[in-house]
Short mmCIF file of C-alpha atoms in Angstrom, two decimals:
data_model
loop_
_atom_site.label_atom_id
_atom_site.label_comp_id
_atom_site.label_asym_id
_atom_site.label_seq_id
_atom_site.Cartn_x
_atom_site.Cartn_y
_atom_site.Cartn_z
CA MET A 148 -32.50 -26.72 -16.17
CA CYS A 149 -30.03 -24.54 -18.03
CA PRO A 150 -29.77 -20.61 -16.94
CA LYS A 151 -31.36 -18.71 -19.04
CA GLY A 152 -28.97 -17.26 -22.29
CA CYS A 153 -26.90 -20.30 -21.25
CA LEU A 154 -26.20 -23.48 -23.48
CA CYS A 155 -25.61 -26.67 -21.83
CA SER A 156 -24.11 -29.62 -23.06
CA SER A 157 -22.81 -32.99 -21.28
CA SER A 158 -19.20 -33.97 -22.39
CA GLY A 159 -17.37 -35.79 -19.10
CA GLY A 160 -19.35 -33.78 -17.11
CA LEU A 161 -22.06 -30.91 -17.76
CA ASN A 162 -20.58 -27.95 -19.69
CA VAL A 163 -22.54 -24.70 -19.15
CA THR A 164 -21.14 -21.49 -21.45
CA CYS A 165 -22.84 -18.22 -21.14
CA SER A 166 -20.10 -16.70 -23.29
CA ASN A 167 -21.46 -13.62 -24.73
CA ALA A 168 -24.74 -13.51 -23.35
CA ASN A 169 -25.05 -9.58 -22.05
CA LEU A 170 -25.32 -10.91 -18.97
CA LYS A 171 -24.69 -8.44 -16.15
CA GLU A 172 -24.79 -10.73 -13.18
CA ILE A 173 -23.93 -14.03 -12.70
CA PRO A 174 -26.82 -16.57 -12.48
CA ARG A 175 -27.93 -17.82 -9.48
CA ASP A 176 -29.69 -21.05 -10.68
CA LEU A 177 -26.50 -22.59 -12.03
CA PRO A 178 -26.66 -26.39 -11.96
CA PRO A 179 -25.05 -27.92 -8.69
CA GLU A 180 -23.47 -30.86 -11.40
CA THR A 181 -21.94 -28.09 -13.27
CA VAL A 182 -18.16 -29.18 -14.43
CA LEU A 183 -17.38 -26.51 -16.72
CA LEU A 184 -18.64 -23.13 -16.17
CA TYR A 185 -18.04 -20.20 -19.28
CA LEU A 186 -18.87 -16.51 -18.33
CA ASP A 187 -16.45 -14.88 -20.29
CA SER A 188 -17.10 -11.73 -22.66
CA ASN A 189 -20.26 -10.70 -20.54
CA GLN A 190 -21.35 -7.49 -18.36
CA ILE A 191 -20.37 -8.96 -15.09
CA THR A 192 -18.96 -6.20 -12.96
CA SER A 193 -18.75 -8.40 -9.30
CA ILE A 194 -18.71 -11.77 -7.82
CA PRO A 195 -21.03 -12.25 -5.28
CA ASN A 196 -19.82 -13.95 -2.02
CA GLU A 197 -20.28 -17.65 -2.42
CA ILE A 198 -22.23 -17.56 -5.46
CA PHE A 199 -20.65 -20.80 -6.26
CA LYS A 200 -20.84 -22.50 -3.04
CA ASP A 201 -22.97 -25.13 -4.75
CA LEU A 202 -21.02 -26.41 -7.27
CA HIS A 203 -18.78 -29.05 -5.80
CA GLN A 204 -18.09 -30.33 -8.93
CA LEU A 205 -16.45 -27.58 -10.79
CA ARG A 206 -13.33 -27.75 -12.10
CA VAL A 207 -13.13 -24.51 -14.81
CA LEU A 208 -14.49 -21.38 -14.20
CA ASN A 209 -14.22 -18.67 -17.23
CA LEU A 210 -14.74 -14.89 -16.07
CA SER A 211 -12.53 -13.09 -19.10
CA LYS A 212 -13.44 -10.59 -20.65
CA ASN A 213 -16.00 -8.78 -18.09
CA GLY A 214 -16.25 -5.74 -16.04
CA ILE A 215 -15.00 -7.00 -13.00
CA GLU A 216 -12.78 -4.59 -10.24
CA PHE A 217 -12.97 -6.39 -7.18
CA ILE A 218 -12.36 -9.78 -5.89
CA ASP A 219 -14.47 -10.21 -2.58
CA GLU A 220 -13.14 -12.44 0.59
CA HIS A 221 -15.57 -15.42 -0.20
CA ALA A 222 -15.79 -15.46 -3.75
CA PHE A 223 -14.37 -18.43 -4.79
CA LYS A 224 -15.89 -20.04 -1.25
CA GLY A 225 -16.74 -23.69 -2.01
CA VAL A 226 -15.06 -23.91 -5.25
CA ALA A 227 -11.47 -23.18 -4.26
CA GLU A 228 -10.46 -26.99 -3.54
CA THR A 229 -12.06 -28.06 -6.76
CA LEU A 230 -11.22 -25.83 -8.92
CA GLN A 231 -8.64 -26.22 -11.65
CA THR A 232 -8.78 -23.33 -13.77
CA LEU A 233 -9.49 -19.91 -13.03
CA ASP A 234 -9.53 -17.21 -15.72
CA LEU A 235 -9.80 -13.83 -14.67
CA SER A 236 -8.07 -11.91 -17.41
CA ASP A 237 -8.70 -8.79 -19.13
CA ASN A 238 -11.51 -7.33 -16.50
CA ARG A 239 -10.92 -4.13 -14.55
CA ILE A 240 -9.78 -5.83 -11.53
CA GLN A 241 -7.44 -3.54 -9.33
CA SER A 242 -7.51 -5.48 -6.28
CA VAL A 243 -8.45 -8.47 -4.30
CA HIS A 244 -9.41 -8.80 -0.34
CA LYS A 245 -6.39 -10.64 0.83
CA ASN A 246 -8.10 -14.03 1.51
CA ALA A 247 -9.55 -13.86 -1.48
CA PHE A 248 -8.04 -16.39 -2.98
CA ASN A 249 -7.39 -18.58 0.00
CA ASN A 250 -6.95 -22.44 -0.62
CA LEU A 251 -7.12 -21.82 -4.00
CA LYS A 252 -5.55 -24.81 -5.73
CA ALA A 253 -6.52 -23.51 -9.46
CA ARG A 254 -4.13 -22.46 -12.22
CA ALA A 255 -5.23 -18.36 -12.07
CA ARG A 256 -5.05 -15.83 -14.87
CA ILE A 257 -5.31 -12.59 -13.88
CA ALA A 258 -3.41 -11.14 -17.01
CA ASN A 259 -4.24 -7.61 -18.58
CA ASN A 260 -6.41 -6.08 -15.00
CA PRO A 261 -4.92 -2.69 -14.13
CA TRP A 262 -3.53 -3.80 -10.65
CA HIS A 263 -2.53 -1.81 -8.10
CA CYS A 264 0.66 -3.20 -6.76
CA ASP A 265 0.87 -2.98 -3.05
CA CYS A 266 1.51 -5.44 0.32
CA THR A 267 -1.82 -7.12 -0.35
CA LEU A 268 -1.52 -8.23 -3.43
CA GLN A 269 1.93 -9.48 -2.52
CA GLN A 270 0.46 -11.67 0.01
CA VAL A 271 -2.16 -13.11 -2.14
CA LEU A 272 0.29 -13.78 -4.88
CA ARG A 273 2.53 -15.62 -2.52
CA SER A 274 -0.44 -17.64 -1.27
CA MET A 275 -1.61 -19.48 -4.33
CA ALA A 276 -0.34 -22.21 -6.13
CA SER A 277 2.08 -21.60 -9.25
CA ASN A 278 2.13 -17.96 -8.01
CA HIS A 279 5.40 -17.53 -9.94
CA GLU A 280 3.59 -18.00 -13.46
CA THR A 281 0.65 -15.87 -11.79
CA ALA A 282 2.63 -13.06 -10.95
CA HIS A 283 4.65 -12.93 -13.59
CA ASN A 284 1.85 -11.88 -15.80
CA VAL A 285 0.55 -9.31 -13.37
CA ILE A 286 1.72 -5.54 -14.78
CA CYS A 287 1.33 -2.73 -12.27
CA LYS A 288 -0.92 -0.28 -13.74
CA THR A 289 -0.71 1.76 -10.04
CA SER A 290 1.87 1.14 -7.23
CA VAL A 291 2.66 2.37 -3.69
CA LEU A 292 5.81 2.95 -5.18
CA ASP A 293 5.38 5.54 -8.31
CA GLU A 294 8.34 4.05 -10.08
CA HIS A 295 7.07 0.60 -10.29
CA ALA A 296 3.58 1.77 -12.48
CA GLY A 297 3.78 0.01 -15.97
CA ARG A 298 6.09 -2.47 -14.39
CA PRO A 299 5.82 -6.32 -14.00
CA PHE A 300 5.05 -7.26 -10.31
CA LEU A 301 7.69 -9.83 -9.90
CA ASN A 302 10.36 -7.03 -10.79
CA ALA A 303 8.74 -4.24 -8.30
CA ALA A 304 8.39 -7.35 -5.48
CA ASN A 305 11.78 -7.97 -6.18
CA ASP A 306 12.87 -4.33 -5.72
CA ALA A 307 11.29 -3.99 -2.57
CA ASP A 308 9.26 -5.73 0.13
CA LEU A 309 6.11 -4.07 -0.43
CA CYS A 310 4.47 -5.02 2.92
CA ASN A 311 7.61 -3.31 4.87
CA LEU A 312 6.97 0.23 3.05
CA PRO A 313 4.73 1.75 5.66
CA LYS A 314 7.10 1.00 8.92
CA LYS A 315 9.95 2.38 6.28
CA THR A 316 8.05 5.07 5.78
CA THR A 317 7.16 5.91 9.73
CA ASP A 318 10.48 4.97 10.52
CA TYR A 319 11.90 7.39 8.20
CA ALA A 320 9.33 10.17 9.63
CA MET A 321 10.39 9.57 13.09
CA LEU A 322 13.90 9.92 11.97
CA VAL A 323 13.31 13.19 10.68
CA THR A 324 11.38 14.16 13.31
CA MET A 325 14.13 13.72 16.12
CA PHE A 326 16.95 14.80 13.65
CA GLY A 327 14.37 18.56 13.79
CA TRP A 328 14.01 18.48 17.79
CA PHE A 329 18.04 17.51 18.17
CA THR A 330 18.51 20.53 15.46
CA MET A 331 16.46 22.82 17.80
CA VAL A 332 17.89 21.82 20.92
CA ILE A 333 21.56 22.32 19.66
CA SER A 334 20.59 25.78 18.37
CA TYR A 335 18.77 26.95 21.87
CA VAL A 336 22.09 25.94 23.46
CA VAL A 337 24.39 28.10 20.92
CA TYR A 338 21.87 30.79 21.39
CA TYR A 339 22.08 30.35 25.11
CA VAL A 340 25.74 30.34 25.06
CA ARG A 341 26.35 33.19 22.63
CA GLN A 342 23.86 34.90 25.05
CA ASN A 343 25.59 34.35 28.34
CA GLN A 344 28.96 35.04 26.71
CA GLU A 345 27.51 38.82 25.61
CA ASP A 346 26.01 39.75 28.83
CA ALA A 347 29.67 37.84 30.48
CA ARG A 348 31.67 40.77 27.93
CA ARG A 349 29.03 43.40 29.02
CA HIS A 350 29.40 43.11 33.10
CA LEU A 351 33.28 42.43 32.04
CA GLU A 352 33.45 46.03 30.69
CA TYR A 353 30.87 47.63 32.90
CA LEU A 354 33.03 46.44 35.99
CA LYS A 355 36.08 47.15 34.19
CA SER A 356 34.72 50.97 33.79
CA LEU A 357 34.21 51.74 37.29
CA PRO A 358 38.06 52.30 38.80
CA SER A 359 38.32 55.14 36.33
CA ARG A 360 34.49 56.33 37.15
CA GLN A 361 35.76 56.83 40.71
CA LYS A 362 39.87 58.08 39.62
CA LYS A 363 37.81 61.19 37.97
CA ALA A 364 35.82 61.71 40.93
CA ASP A 365 39.28 61.70 43.42
CA GLU A 366 40.38 64.02 41.10
CA ALA A 367 37.59 66.64 40.97
CA ASP A 368 37.71 66.03 44.64
CA ASP A 369 41.53 67.22 44.57
CA ILE A 370 41.17 70.40 42.18
CA SER A 371 38.01 71.45 44.70
CA THR A 372 40.14 71.28 47.85
CA VAL A 373 42.97 73.24 45.85
CA VAL A 374 40.83 75.79 45.16
#
């Protein structure tokens, strides 16, 4: 049976059209023989794990113009190998699970989403088929590097390997810490040497003053003897 609010037709396979149907979630009673599935222009906010696992003939999946924010690990389990076109454009997707698009053969459209560009997104795009074309349409709404915000993902990825940033940051912090300790040690050594020099100078002056005091004492004895 055709899901409520959708139109079904047979033309080279079963086409299920649920566009502009005010759907808040993906129907769970989709026919297993579905080949083309249009769920665009609705109010769908999530893709439940394994929701498409029984649609073994699915070739086209259109989820554009919804409110999807995140793609979980098993969102496309069961259809990753058969899909030819996947449209996720014009949603609210900021990030995806690093394995969300594993084994995905489809040409993916993911433009016009508020992407957060980081190591995970870099790994995801590199693992996808036709990743260059897909990545070319990704604009960084935000990024782990502030200067990449508003720029195409490819430019950001070419400027810096986003997966090496934490290590570089850690290395930099360690370098700063080591420099701080080194500065403290040098400062202490300099202080210690100067303090010792000052003590040695005072002690030397004290020693120099001893003969003169002894001489004055002898002179006083001579005067008393004469008297």
